[in-house]
Amino acid sequence: MPLYLTDDQVMLRDTARGFMADEGAIATQLRHWRAINCKDGFGHGLWRKFAEMGFTGILIDEADGGLGLGHVEAGIVLEEIGRNLTPSPFLMTAVAFVEAVKGTAHAARWFPGILAGETVAALAVDEGAKHRPDDIAMRADRSGNGFVLSGAKQFVVQGASADVILVAAQAEEGLTLFAVEREAKGLEIEGVRMVDSSIGARLAFDRVEVDADAVVGEVGGGAIMLDRALAAGRTGAAAELVGLGSAAMEMTVDYLKQRRQFGRAIGEFQALQFRAAHLYSELEIARSAVLKAQQLLDEGAEAAPAMIAAAKAKAGRASALAVREGIQMHGGIGMTDEHDIGLYMKRDRLLNELFGDPNFHADQLARMRGY
Ligand SMILES: Cc1cc2nc3c(=O)[nH]c(=O)nc-3n(C[C@H](O)[C@H](O)[C@H](O)COP(=O)(O)OP(=O)(O)OC[C@H]3O[C@@H](n4cnc5c(N)ncnc54)[C@H](O)[C@@H]3O)c2cc1C
């Protein structure tokens, strides 16, 4: 499959680009919710507008009321979210959660709310400082007709505002996923402001009782669905990183053309031109890797996991380079809160850690290749 977008995908990109630049702009979204210390960190009105645009149904099958599109299309929206640092539950809800519960009884329960932009979902996987999905200690013990959940989760993006949280826990039969509603008795949710000003959560499960129908799919069969959610989440986060890095680069290149020093625009200095050209190349390689990963995921290809690991690692490194070069080349103003470039650096830190940093994914790829 060629590494460019089809005509329909270009149309979606143009629509998403216009929508996000107007409705999802930094001044009216990120800075606004941050300034008023919003407990959710994003606007529910904007989430409903995402639904009106059809974005929330991109990965939901047509039979379930969605658009039945794929990860390339979800990534197109995420790239525009990344460009504008638009705070929204799109990645966790409409991408990772939707992929996890697709084809299970929970689809009928949660998809209508997601399609309407009313429901917010979160994924509770990580328990330690780093992303370690193979290291889940949380317990799910059988009790009567259902289960009792005990343990703790952290870095749960949108965990403080989610209506439903997909929780990974160890049952006797193996890893199992549960869809836990926020009102569940014994579930303590502590909102935490993250480095990029978004609100995440720490969750404490003190013997939380759930019915058997909270199980997503089969008891002991959670690994398959968790893999699906993580593959979608990682590919989506990589697309958002490419958008974020591209916007940081464009701001920086604009600045190099404007800022005058020593009687000329600083962009006339070859040393800065080399750095800008290097950055452009790195982002183009990252964009190609991400598109390839999206296409392979949509095809259900065997090579998808390796390409997803490569894409998340490459997008993370390219985006980190873009924001660092951005701060450096903007000189002293890059350090101030008034200038947006610093906000890109903060969001980059979070997205790099989310679903595994470049080292994690390089390690995954090396293992897959038998190093
Ligand atoms: C409060 C504060 C604390 C800081 N702390 C640190 C710190 O701990 N570590 C750190 O690394 N940075 C730090 N910085 C950032 C660093 O000081 C600036 O990025 C750097 O000094 C930019 O130079 P300038 O202010 O002279 O900017 P400008 O003169 O506006 O220069 C802008 C750009 O031109 C480039 N440039 C400047 N001179 C030349 C030249 N002769 N030829 C070609 N290009 C040139 C600069 O590198 C920069 O990219 C800090 C900045 C502030 C405001």
mmCIF file with all atom_site columns, C-alpha atoms in Angstrom, residues 63-248:
data_model
loop_
_atom_site.group_PDB
_atom_site.id
_atom_site.type_symbol
_atom_site.label_atom_id
_atom_site.label_alt_id
_atom_site.label_comp_id
_atom_site.label_asym_id
_atom_site.label_entity_id
_atom_site.label_seq_id
_atom_site.pdbx_PDB_ins_code
_atom_site.Cartn_x
_atom_site.Cartn_y
_atom_site.Cartn_z
_atom_site.occupancy
_atom_site.B_iso_or_equiv
_atom_site.pdbx_formal_charge
_atom_site.auth_seq_id
_atom_site.auth_comp_id
_atom_site.auth_asym_id
_atom_site.auth_atom_id
_atom_site.pdbx_PDB_model_num
ATOM 1   C CA . ALA A 1 63  ? -23.625 -1.804  12.148 1.00 0.00 ? 63  ALA A CA 1
ATOM 2   C CA . ASP A 1 64  ? -23.146 -0.155  15.559 1.00 0.00 ? 64  ASP A CA 1
ATOM 3   C CA . GLY A 1 65  ? -23.859 3.347   14.242 1.00 0.00 ? 65  GLY A CA 1
ATOM 4   C CA . GLY A 1 66  ? -20.260 4.398   13.567 1.00 0.00 ? 66  GLY A CA 1
ATOM 5   C CA . LEU A 1 67  ? -18.332 5.214   10.391 1.00 0.00 ? 67  LEU A CA 1
ATOM 6   C CA . GLY A 1 68  ? -16.488 1.886   10.222 1.00 0.00 ? 68  GLY A CA 1
ATOM 7   C CA . LEU A 1 69  ? -13.206 3.544   9.252  1.00 0.00 ? 69  LEU A CA 1
ATOM 8   C CA . GLY A 1 70  ? -9.723  2.614   10.447 1.00 0.00 ? 70  GLY A CA 1
ATOM 9   C CA . HIS A 1 71  ? -6.561  3.654   12.263 1.00 0.00 ? 71  HIS A CA 1
ATOM 10  C CA . VAL A 1 72  ? -5.335  5.785   9.371  1.00 0.00 ? 72  VAL A CA 1
ATOM 11  C CA . GLU A 1 73  ? -8.470  7.929   9.769  1.00 0.00 ? 73  GLU A CA 1
ATOM 12  C CA . ALA A 1 74  ? -8.273  8.001   13.590 1.00 0.00 ? 74  ALA A CA 1
ATOM 13  C CA . GLY A 1 75  ? -4.637  9.057   13.194 1.00 0.00 ? 75  GLY A CA 1
ATOM 14  C CA . ILE A 1 76  ? -5.588  11.902  10.877 1.00 0.00 ? 76  ILE A CA 1
ATOM 15  C CA . VAL A 1 77  ? -7.753  13.373  13.664 1.00 0.00 ? 77  VAL A CA 1
ATOM 16  C CA . LEU A 1 78  ? -5.028  12.717  16.247 1.00 0.00 ? 78  LEU A CA 1
ATOM 17  C CA . GLU A 1 79  ? -2.392  14.483  14.178 1.00 0.00 ? 79  GLU A CA 1
ATOM 18  C CA . GLU A 1 80  ? -4.565  17.619  14.196 1.00 0.00 ? 80  GLU A CA 1
ATOM 19  C CA . ILE A 1 81  ? -5.190  17.224  17.937 1.00 0.00 ? 81  ILE A CA 1
ATOM 20  C CA . GLY A 1 82  ? -1.397  17.089  18.337 1.00 0.00 ? 82  GLY A CA 1
ATOM 21  C CA . ARG A 1 83  ? -0.867  20.206  16.252 1.00 0.00 ? 83  ARG A CA 1
ATOM 22  C CA . ASN A 1 84  ? -3.202  22.231  18.455 1.00 0.00 ? 84  ASN A CA 1
ATOM 23  C CA . LEU A 1 85  ? -2.546  20.496  21.807 1.00 0.00 ? 85  LEU A CA 1
ATOM 24  C CA . THR A 1 86  ? -6.325  20.078  21.929 1.00 0.00 ? 86  THR A CA 1
ATOM 25  C CA . PRO A 1 87  ? -7.349  18.507  25.239 1.00 0.00 ? 87  PRO A CA 1
ATOM 26  C CA . SER A 1 88  ? -9.940  15.786  24.569 1.00 0.00 ? 88  SER A CA 1
ATOM 27  C CA . PRO A 1 89  ? -10.751 12.187  25.543 1.00 0.00 ? 89  PRO A CA 1
ATOM 28  C CA . PHE A 1 90  ? -10.501 11.086  21.887 1.00 0.00 ? 90  PHE A CA 1
ATOM 29  C CA . LEU A 1 91  ? -7.421  8.843   22.151 1.00 0.00 ? 91  LEU A CA 1
ATOM 30  C CA . MET A 1 92  ? -8.520  6.980   25.271 1.00 0.00 ? 92  MET A CA 1
ATOM 31  C CA . THR A 1 93  ? -12.248 6.787   24.539 1.00 0.00 ? 93  THR A CA 1
ATOM 32  C CA . ALA A 1 94  ? -12.795 6.673   20.768 1.00 0.00 ? 94  ALA A CA 1
ATOM 33  C CA . VAL A 1 95  ? -9.575  4.784   19.980 1.00 0.00 ? 95  VAL A CA 1
ATOM 34  C CA . ALA A 1 96  ? -8.212  2.596   22.828 1.00 0.00 ? 96  ALA A CA 1
ATOM 35  C CA . PHE A 1 97  ? -11.466 1.827   24.674 1.00 0.00 ? 97  PHE A CA 1
ATOM 36  C CA . VAL A 1 98  ? -13.493 1.308   21.485 1.00 0.00 ? 98  VAL A CA 1
ATOM 37  C CA . GLU A 1 99  ? -10.903 -1.145  20.149 1.00 0.00 ? 99  GLU A CA 1
ATOM 38  C CA . ALA A 1 100 ? -10.851 -3.085  23.420 1.00 0.00 ? 100 ALA A CA 1
ATOM 39  C CA . VAL A 1 101 ? -14.614 -3.585  23.749 1.00 0.00 ? 101 VAL A CA 1
ATOM 40  C CA . LYS A 1 102 ? -15.422 -4.001  20.040 1.00 0.00 ? 102 LYS A CA 1
ATOM 41  C CA . GLY A 1 103 ? -17.302 -7.278  19.460 1.00 0.00 ? 103 GLY A CA 1
ATOM 42  C CA . THR A 1 104 ? -18.111 -7.762  23.163 1.00 0.00 ? 104 THR A CA 1
ATOM 43  C CA . ALA A 1 105 ? -21.374 -7.236  25.057 1.00 0.00 ? 105 ALA A CA 1
ATOM 44  C CA . HIS A 1 106 ? -19.971 -3.911  26.288 1.00 0.00 ? 106 HIS A CA 1
ATOM 45  C CA . ALA A 1 107 ? -20.130 -2.396  22.819 1.00 0.00 ? 107 ALA A CA 1
ATOM 46  C CA . ALA A 1 108 ? -23.934 -2.077  23.019 1.00 0.00 ? 108 ALA A CA 1
ATOM 47  C CA . ARG A 1 109 ? -23.671 -0.613  26.537 1.00 0.00 ? 109 ARG A CA 1
ATOM 48  C CA . TRP A 1 110 ? -21.060 2.103   25.822 1.00 0.00 ? 110 TRP A CA 1
ATOM 49  C CA . PHE A 1 111 ? -20.935 2.893   22.090 1.00 0.00 ? 111 PHE A CA 1
ATOM 50  C CA . PRO A 1 112 ? -24.153 4.994   21.941 1.00 0.00 ? 112 PRO A CA 1
ATOM 51  C CA . GLY A 1 113 ? -22.770 7.393   24.583 1.00 0.00 ? 113 GLY A CA 1
ATOM 52  C CA . ILE A 1 114 ? -19.415 7.592   22.824 1.00 0.00 ? 114 ILE A CA 1
ATOM 53  C CA . LEU A 1 115 ? -21.117 8.239   19.475 1.00 0.00 ? 115 LEU A CA 1
ATOM 54  C CA . ALA A 1 116 ? -23.066 11.084  21.113 1.00 0.00 ? 116 ALA A CA 1
ATOM 55  C CA . GLY A 1 117 ? -19.957 12.600  22.730 1.00 0.00 ? 117 GLY A CA 1
ATOM 56  C CA . GLU A 1 118 ? -21.486 12.062  26.177 1.00 0.00 ? 118 GLU A CA 1
ATOM 57  C CA . THR A 1 119 ? -19.400 9.159   27.475 1.00 0.00 ? 119 THR A CA 1
ATOM 58  C CA . VAL A 1 120 ? -15.769 9.343   28.514 1.00 0.00 ? 120 VAL A CA 1
ATOM 59  C CA . ALA A 1 121 ? -13.704 6.186   29.027 1.00 0.00 ? 121 ALA A CA 1
ATOM 60  C CA . ALA A 1 122 ? -10.280 5.529   30.518 1.00 0.00 ? 122 ALA A CA 1
ATOM 61  C CA . LEU A 1 123 ? -7.762  2.680   30.594 1.00 0.00 ? 123 LEU A CA 1
ATOM 62  C CA . ALA A 1 124 ? -6.304  1.619   33.943 1.00 0.00 ? 124 ALA A CA 1
ATOM 63  C CA . VAL A 1 125 ? -3.233  -0.465  33.121 1.00 0.00 ? 125 VAL A CA 1
ATOM 64  C CA . ASP A 1 126 ? -0.068  1.016   34.643 1.00 0.00 ? 126 ASP A CA 1
ATOM 65  C CA . GLU A 1 127 ? 0.728   0.517   38.316 1.00 0.00 ? 127 GLU A CA 1
ATOM 66  C CA . GLY A 1 128 ? 4.321   1.789   38.569 1.00 0.00 ? 128 GLY A CA 1
ATOM 67  C CA . ALA A 1 129 ? 6.397   4.714   37.338 1.00 0.00 ? 129 ALA A CA 1
ATOM 68  C CA . LYS A 1 130 ? 6.803   3.263   33.822 1.00 0.00 ? 130 LYS A CA 1
ATOM 69  C CA . HIS A 1 131 ? 4.518   1.542   31.302 1.00 0.00 ? 131 HIS A CA 1
ATOM 70  C CA . ARG A 1 132 ? 4.783   -2.186  32.117 1.00 0.00 ? 132 ARG A CA 1
ATOM 71  C CA . PRO A 1 133 ? 1.695   -4.000  30.810 1.00 0.00 ? 133 PRO A CA 1
ATOM 72  C CA . ASP A 1 134 ? 3.334   -7.396  31.488 1.00 0.00 ? 134 ASP A CA 1
ATOM 73  C CA . ASP A 1 135 ? 3.643   -6.518  35.140 1.00 0.00 ? 135 ASP A CA 1
ATOM 74  C CA . ILE A 1 136 ? 0.059   -6.211  36.344 1.00 0.00 ? 136 ILE A CA 1
ATOM 75  C CA . ALA A 1 137 ? -0.335  -7.122  40.017 1.00 0.00 ? 137 ALA A CA 1
ATOM 76  C CA . MET A 1 138 ? -3.920  -6.028  40.616 1.00 0.00 ? 138 MET A CA 1
ATOM 77  C CA . ARG A 1 139 ? -6.101  -8.938  41.810 1.00 0.00 ? 139 ARG A CA 1
ATOM 78  C CA . ALA A 1 140 ? -9.563  -10.019 40.670 1.00 0.00 ? 140 ALA A CA 1
ATOM 79  C CA . ASP A 1 141 ? -10.872 -12.688 43.051 1.00 0.00 ? 141 ASP A CA 1
ATOM 80  C CA . ARG A 1 142 ? -14.125 -14.526 42.505 1.00 0.00 ? 142 ARG A CA 1
ATOM 81  C CA . SER A 1 143 ? -16.838 -13.651 44.956 1.00 0.00 ? 143 SER A CA 1
ATOM 82  C CA . GLY A 1 144 ? -20.427 -14.900 44.652 1.00 0.00 ? 144 GLY A CA 1
ATOM 83  C CA . ASN A 1 145 ? -21.655 -14.165 41.149 1.00 0.00 ? 145 ASN A CA 1
ATOM 84  C CA . GLY A 1 146 ? -18.869 -11.718 40.357 1.00 0.00 ? 146 GLY A CA 1
ATOM 85  C CA . PHE A 1 147 ? -15.410 -10.524 41.367 1.00 0.00 ? 147 PHE A CA 1
ATOM 86  C CA . VAL A 1 148 ? -13.689 -8.434  44.005 1.00 0.00 ? 148 VAL A CA 1
ATOM 87  C CA . LEU A 1 149 ? -10.984 -6.081  42.669 1.00 0.00 ? 149 LEU A CA 1
ATOM 88  C CA . SER A 1 150 ? -8.051  -5.081  44.890 1.00 0.00 ? 150 SER A CA 1
ATOM 89  C CA . GLY A 1 151 ? -5.025  -2.975  44.022 1.00 0.00 ? 151 GLY A CA 1
ATOM 90  C CA . ALA A 1 152 ? -3.994  0.402   42.649 1.00 0.00 ? 152 ALA A CA 1
ATOM 91  C CA . LYS A 1 153 ? -3.435  2.059   39.269 1.00 0.00 ? 153 LYS A CA 1
ATOM 92  C CA . GLN A 1 154 ? -1.778  5.304   38.292 1.00 0.00 ? 154 GLN A CA 1
ATOM 93  C CA . PHE A 1 155 ? -1.284  7.610   35.302 1.00 0.00 ? 155 PHE A CA 1
ATOM 94  C CA . VAL A 1 156 ? -4.882  6.905   34.310 1.00 0.00 ? 156 VAL A CA 1
ATOM 95  C CA . VAL A 1 157 ? -5.435  9.547   31.637 1.00 0.00 ? 157 VAL A CA 1
ATOM 96  C CA . GLN A 1 158 ? -8.962  11.045  32.039 1.00 0.00 ? 158 GLN A CA 1
ATOM 97  C CA . GLY A 1 159 ? -9.442  8.686   34.988 1.00 0.00 ? 159 GLY A CA 1
ATOM 98  C CA . ALA A 1 160 ? -10.883 11.538  37.043 1.00 0.00 ? 160 ALA A CA 1
ATOM 99  C CA . SER A 1 161 ? -13.693 12.262  34.592 1.00 0.00 ? 161 SER A CA 1
ATOM 100 C CA . ALA A 1 162 ? -14.321 8.855   33.011 1.00 0.00 ? 162 ALA A CA 1
ATOM 101 C CA . ASP A 1 163 ? -17.786 7.306   33.175 1.00 0.00 ? 163 ASP A CA 1
ATOM 102 C CA . VAL A 1 164 ? -16.260 3.870   32.627 1.00 0.00 ? 164 VAL A CA 1
ATOM 103 C CA . ILE A 1 165 ? -12.765 2.619   33.327 1.00 0.00 ? 165 ILE A CA 1
ATOM 104 C CA . LEU A 1 166 ? -11.301 -0.431  31.642 1.00 0.00 ? 166 LEU A CA 1
ATOM 105 C CA . VAL A 1 167 ? -9.304  -2.161  34.359 1.00 0.00 ? 167 VAL A CA 1
ATOM 106 C CA . ALA A 1 168 ? -6.711  -4.902  33.791 1.00 0.00 ? 168 ALA A CA 1
ATOM 107 C CA . ALA A 1 169 ? -6.431  -7.375  36.683 1.00 0.00 ? 169 ALA A CA 1
ATOM 108 C CA . GLN A 1 170 ? -5.186  -10.886 37.379 1.00 0.00 ? 170 GLN A CA 1
ATOM 109 C CA . ALA A 1 171 ? -7.915  -13.487 37.897 1.00 0.00 ? 171 ALA A CA 1
ATOM 110 C CA . GLU A 1 172 ? -7.181  -17.111 38.688 1.00 0.00 ? 172 GLU A CA 1
ATOM 111 C CA . GLU A 1 173 ? -7.663  -17.899 34.985 1.00 0.00 ? 173 GLU A CA 1
ATOM 112 C CA . GLY A 1 174 ? -5.229  -15.146 33.912 1.00 0.00 ? 174 GLY A CA 1
ATOM 113 C CA . LEU A 1 175 ? -5.347  -11.491 32.877 1.00 0.00 ? 175 LEU A CA 1
ATOM 114 C CA . THR A 1 176 ? -8.932  -10.237 32.692 1.00 0.00 ? 176 THR A CA 1
ATOM 115 C CA . LEU A 1 177 ? -10.407 -6.879  31.690 1.00 0.00 ? 177 LEU A CA 1
ATOM 116 C CA . PHE A 1 178 ? -13.288 -5.289  33.604 1.00 0.00 ? 178 PHE A CA 1
ATOM 117 C CA . ALA A 1 179 ? -15.436 -2.314  32.653 1.00 0.00 ? 179 ALA A CA 1
ATOM 118 C CA . VAL A 1 180 ? -15.837 -0.555  36.000 1.00 0.00 ? 180 VAL A CA 1
ATOM 119 C CA . GLU A 1 181 ? -18.254 2.341   36.424 1.00 0.00 ? 181 GLU A CA 1
ATOM 120 C CA . ARG A 1 182 ? -16.958 5.382   38.280 1.00 0.00 ? 182 ARG A CA 1
ATOM 121 C CA . GLU A 1 183 ? -19.576 5.084   41.064 1.00 0.00 ? 183 GLU A CA 1
ATOM 122 C CA . ALA A 1 184 ? -18.400 1.572   42.030 1.00 0.00 ? 184 ALA A CA 1
ATOM 123 C CA . LYS A 1 185 ? -18.306 1.233   45.835 1.00 0.00 ? 185 LYS A CA 1
ATOM 124 C CA . GLY A 1 186 ? -14.770 1.128   47.229 1.00 0.00 ? 186 GLY A CA 1
ATOM 125 C CA . LEU A 1 187 ? -13.204 2.819   44.176 1.00 0.00 ? 187 LEU A CA 1
ATOM 126 C CA . GLU A 1 188 ? -11.252 5.912   45.169 1.00 0.00 ? 188 GLU A CA 1
ATOM 127 C CA . ILE A 1 189 ? -10.300 8.312   42.372 1.00 0.00 ? 189 ILE A CA 1
ATOM 128 C CA . GLU A 1 190 ? -7.718  11.013  43.014 1.00 0.00 ? 190 GLU A CA 1
ATOM 129 C CA . GLY A 1 191 ? -7.311  13.575  40.227 1.00 0.00 ? 191 GLY A CA 1
ATOM 130 C CA . VAL A 1 192 ? -3.678  14.473  39.499 1.00 0.00 ? 192 VAL A CA 1
ATOM 131 C CA . ARG A 1 193 ? -2.454  17.350  37.347 1.00 0.00 ? 193 ARG A CA 1
ATOM 132 C CA . MET A 1 194 ? 0.083   16.018  34.862 1.00 0.00 ? 194 MET A CA 1
ATOM 133 C CA . VAL A 1 195 ? 3.110   17.856  33.415 1.00 0.00 ? 195 VAL A CA 1
ATOM 134 C CA . ASP A 1 196 ? 1.127   18.993  30.344 1.00 0.00 ? 196 ASP A CA 1
ATOM 135 C CA . SER A 1 197 ? -1.698  20.419  32.538 1.00 0.00 ? 197 SER A CA 1
ATOM 136 C CA . SER A 1 198 ? -4.040  17.543  31.693 1.00 0.00 ? 198 SER A CA 1
ATOM 137 C CA . ILE A 1 199 ? -5.750  15.734  34.555 1.00 0.00 ? 199 ILE A CA 1
ATOM 138 C CA . GLY A 1 200 ? -4.906  12.102  35.171 1.00 0.00 ? 200 GLY A CA 1
ATOM 139 C CA . ALA A 1 201 ? -5.809  9.964   38.157 1.00 0.00 ? 201 ALA A CA 1
ATOM 140 C CA . ARG A 1 202 ? -4.586  7.559   40.759 1.00 0.00 ? 202 ARG A CA 1
ATOM 141 C CA . LEU A 1 203 ? -7.107  4.825   41.454 1.00 0.00 ? 203 LEU A CA 1
ATOM 142 C CA . ALA A 1 204 ? -7.327  2.757   44.627 1.00 0.00 ? 204 ALA A CA 1
ATOM 143 C CA . PHE A 1 205 ? -9.511  -0.356  44.547 1.00 0.00 ? 205 PHE A CA 1
ATOM 144 C CA . ASP A 1 206 ? -10.424 -1.356  48.084 1.00 0.00 ? 206 ASP A CA 1
ATOM 145 C CA . ARG A 1 207 ? -12.259 -4.642  47.525 1.00 0.00 ? 207 ARG A CA 1
ATOM 146 C CA . VAL A 1 208 ? -14.435 -3.206  44.747 1.00 0.00 ? 208 VAL A CA 1
ATOM 147 C CA . GLU A 1 209 ? -17.280 -5.634  43.982 1.00 0.00 ? 209 GLU A CA 1
ATOM 148 C CA . VAL A 1 210 ? -18.291 -6.032  40.342 1.00 0.00 ? 210 VAL A CA 1
ATOM 149 C CA . ASP A 1 211 ? -20.807 -8.371  38.692 1.00 0.00 ? 211 ASP A CA 1
ATOM 150 C CA . ALA A 1 212 ? -19.678 -11.056 36.276 1.00 0.00 ? 212 ALA A CA 1
ATOM 151 C CA . ASP A 1 213 ? -21.072 -8.957  33.414 1.00 0.00 ? 213 ASP A CA 1
ATOM 152 C CA . ALA A 1 214 ? -18.398 -6.322  34.107 1.00 0.00 ? 214 ALA A CA 1
ATOM 153 C CA . VAL A 1 215 ? -15.926 -8.745  32.496 1.00 0.00 ? 215 VAL A CA 1
ATOM 154 C CA . VAL A 1 216 ? -15.019 -7.641  28.975 1.00 0.00 ? 216 VAL A CA 1
ATOM 155 C CA . GLY A 1 217 ? -14.885 -10.744 26.782 1.00 0.00 ? 217 GLY A CA 1
ATOM 156 C CA . GLU A 1 218 ? -13.743 -13.920 28.545 1.00 0.00 ? 218 GLU A CA 1
ATOM 157 C CA . VAL A 1 219 ? -12.414 -14.390 32.055 1.00 0.00 ? 219 VAL A CA 1
ATOM 158 C CA . GLY A 1 220 ? -8.691  -15.040 31.571 1.00 0.00 ? 220 GLY A CA 1
ATOM 159 C CA . GLY A 1 221 ? -8.908  -13.753 27.980 1.00 0.00 ? 221 GLY A CA 1
ATOM 160 C CA . GLY A 1 222 ? -7.958  -10.141 28.726 1.00 0.00 ? 222 GLY A CA 1
ATOM 161 C CA . ALA A 1 223 ? -4.538  -10.227 27.082 1.00 0.00 ? 223 ALA A CA 1
ATOM 162 C CA . ILE A 1 224 ? -6.020  -10.295 23.566 1.00 0.00 ? 224 ILE A CA 1
ATOM 163 C CA . MET A 1 225 ? -8.240  -7.279  24.215 1.00 0.00 ? 225 MET A CA 1
ATOM 164 C CA . LEU A 1 226 ? -5.557  -5.407  26.117 1.00 0.00 ? 226 LEU A CA 1
ATOM 165 C CA . ASP A 1 227 ? -3.175  -5.954  23.188 1.00 0.00 ? 227 ASP A CA 1
ATOM 166 C CA . ARG A 1 228 ? -5.835  -4.547  20.855 1.00 0.00 ? 228 ARG A CA 1
ATOM 167 C CA . ALA A 1 229 ? -6.328  -1.478  23.050 1.00 0.00 ? 229 ALA A CA 1
ATOM 168 C CA . LEU A 1 230 ? -2.578  -0.914  23.396 1.00 0.00 ? 230 LEU A CA 1
ATOM 169 C CA . ALA A 1 231 ? -1.887  -1.374  19.678 1.00 0.00 ? 231 ALA A CA 1
ATOM 170 C CA . ALA A 1 232 ? -4.564  1.232   18.901 1.00 0.00 ? 232 ALA A CA 1
ATOM 171 C CA . GLY A 1 233 ? -3.414  3.546   21.706 1.00 0.00 ? 233 GLY A CA 1
ATOM 172 C CA . ARG A 1 234 ? 0.256   3.362   20.736 1.00 0.00 ? 234 ARG A CA 1
ATOM 173 C CA . THR A 1 235 ? -0.431  3.983   17.058 1.00 0.00 ? 235 THR A CA 1
ATOM 174 C CA . GLY A 1 236 ? -2.751  6.849   17.968 1.00 0.00 ? 236 GLY A CA 1
ATOM 175 C CA . ALA A 1 237 ? -0.270  8.412   20.404 1.00 0.00 ? 237 ALA A CA 1
ATOM 176 C CA . ALA A 1 238 ? 2.413   8.175   17.701 1.00 0.00 ? 238 ALA A CA 1
ATOM 177 C CA . ALA A 1 239 ? 0.146   10.064  15.275 1.00 0.00 ? 239 ALA A CA 1
ATOM 178 C CA . GLU A 1 240 ? -0.486  12.748  17.900 1.00 0.00 ? 240 GLU A CA 1
ATOM 179 C CA . LEU A 1 241 ? 3.280   13.047  18.465 1.00 0.00 ? 241 LEU A CA 1
ATOM 180 C CA . VAL A 1 242 ? 3.858   13.580  14.741 1.00 0.00 ? 242 VAL A CA 1
ATOM 181 C CA . GLY A 1 243 ? 1.257   16.377  14.753 1.00 0.00 ? 243 GLY A CA 1
ATOM 182 C CA . LEU A 1 244 ? 2.750   17.942  17.855 1.00 0.00 ? 244 LEU A CA 1
ATOM 183 C CA . GLY A 1 245 ? 6.309   17.755  16.496 1.00 0.00 ? 245 GLY A CA 1
ATOM 184 C CA . SER A 1 246 ? 5.275   19.178  13.127 1.00 0.00 ? 246 SER A CA 1
ATOM 185 C CA . ALA A 1 247 ? 3.541   22.156  14.715 1.00 0.00 ? 247 ALA A CA 1
ATOM 186 C CA . ALA A 1 248 ? 6.550   22.834  16.968 1.00 0.00 ? 248 ALA A CA 1
#
